[in-house]
């Protein structure tokens, strides 16, 4: 029984007997009879109504010496190829006039391809012809073991031959043969060309697909009920010739499509095309039949009606590319029908796959789930829905699981598109997903609501409250921007459980747009955990990836939670590298105020335990302050100096002075107030830079030490001018009041510093300010090291000078060698261009050694003998 009609078979010409071969083109049919007559018919009519008019337009009695066994029309050049009695001839198509005999004897078969190549097989050879302007010209010959029964081109360079016992592929470029497989028990090769890359070869009842390399192309073959006499490819179907009928099968699904009742068909088969309509001719004892292709769209509709959706989709792929929109529309329509059919037959997963491929409105798919969607959805949207199917509880569960996968993919696709009513569709999809999760796996509801979604707030809120899903309601509010409602619920939970984790996570989720809510509920976290409260205001990787406006946060903490202000500023400065001067200043002021507070409390406290704790806290805050002043450069030192006292935090004040380049005052603190020479030296080492305003910092240090040897009360200790000498200090020195031993120790310290840092202390600046009575032996080491250092530098400069000089001379020598080639010319030397003697004439010489009279040189940059161009080379030298 036919599955559907692929072709209409019409007896076109009855009463014609003994048909040997025939060929069709446009609306003409050329028929060769067994008695050697050649008849030309013209066929007109309406293929849709299957009514044709046949007119005999020409007849050539006894056209050839023997019956024609093979004919082929070459439309691009309007030629007719004819094989009769082992002879191959070429004729003009319109006049059927002989043009040329291509093979005069032994021809058994020919095959033509669209690349205008022709292969004629004789009993022992293959003759290859190429089409030129004037006709076919013989190109090549190749030996073969026997005459082939079938012959088909693969590409321009390969041909598949079917011999009596086996098939093989021959490479025309190198003449190699590749055997494929035997022809089977009956020894009859059956070959059908599908395309330039594929051929179908028969072995008994099986047909196998092969590529040009002889490899199997498909994992399956075509199985026939009996051995076919012949197989032809009439796209998109295969037609098998049998004794009593023709059987039509699909190429892809191998399904039987139609049986054509044409008994004892002639093995000749000729296809043609006119006005995009394909047809073919087959002869038998009754006459000549015409096969008309049923229009693809009509076949597709028949297959869909019969619920043969897979075959219908295969036919959709064959709709021409010119009708791409029609192809897509028809294909999507069939996929929807197929998907609905699969759903009704309880194949839910596969149904959703085809719904996905059909690009249909997902709301139509939801019509299959009345237990999930609103009752009035169909009326509300005015969309033609599918008929609903009764499902039991287990089937509903399976159907919902398939729907979840489908809707998840759909929401992703819709988000990436610009479509009409996008928000409405997403709202229905996301709301349905929540309902589906509640029915199948409620644990996934929370996971889904954490993602950005478009759920219907009212529906989902009602549904979640009915199921007592409190956490999920909070996530629903959160995803819909209802943060106040969510925070009120969380706050209510805290009163019951004292667990602030949910509130902490929620506040970290909020961004700067909801700063008021963060400020409002942060206090609640502070009641339970101050560290977590601090994290709410920071840009922590572990909690969120948002930055709150720091100036507003600072002001809020200062006014409401002052205990967190210092750790907040420490975090944004140290961890988040905020270099804002205002923040740095504020932190330093906080350190100072905390230090003063602890210092005040320390003076009031009398209990030993509290004293110890206060001392530890004071030391800790001072250490922090000291580290901050040393390591940070973004506070305003000038401003801080007005705040810090002059009689406390001396080292910190010294660092601040160094930041404003007040090195004299800073060193005064280290030497005269802290009495710490080691730190003073370290300070000088840190700030010394040659050829800058700190190159004399060690001289300032020594001057500070000289103050300690004098009566400081009569001298301005901030006067460090270099024109002052030690006598200015010495005049104020009183032997009676000064301790001689201490005095000597101070001098030793000065001479030690001079010796240690000899390379950084200029003798012309230090010697004039030293005491007049200082023994020369005390500064001998300094002077000795300094002189050695000067000599060392002098030697180094001299070496560098000589190295530069040597390098310069080497370059001069190198250049002189490049440009100093010599040439000896005597009275017998000949010009290399004209061949005459040079004599006392002016000559020109080129870098390759060629020389000639100046008059013989046409171009001074080009050698007249070798023609080599020296333009770049000559420019380099000169």
CSV table of N, CA and C in Angstrom, one decimal, residues 279 453 779:
chain,number,residue,atom,x,y,z
A,279,UNK,N,10.2,15.6,-14.4
A,279,UNK,CA,9.4,14.4,-14.9
A,279,UNK,C,10.4,13.5,-15.6
A,453,UNK,N,14.8,37.2,37.3
A,453,UNK,CA,13.6,36.5,36.7
A,453,UNK,C,12.5,37.6,36.5
A,779,UNK,N,90.3,63.7,62.6
A,779,UNK,CA,89.6,63.7,61.3
A,779,UNK,C,90.5,63.2,60.2
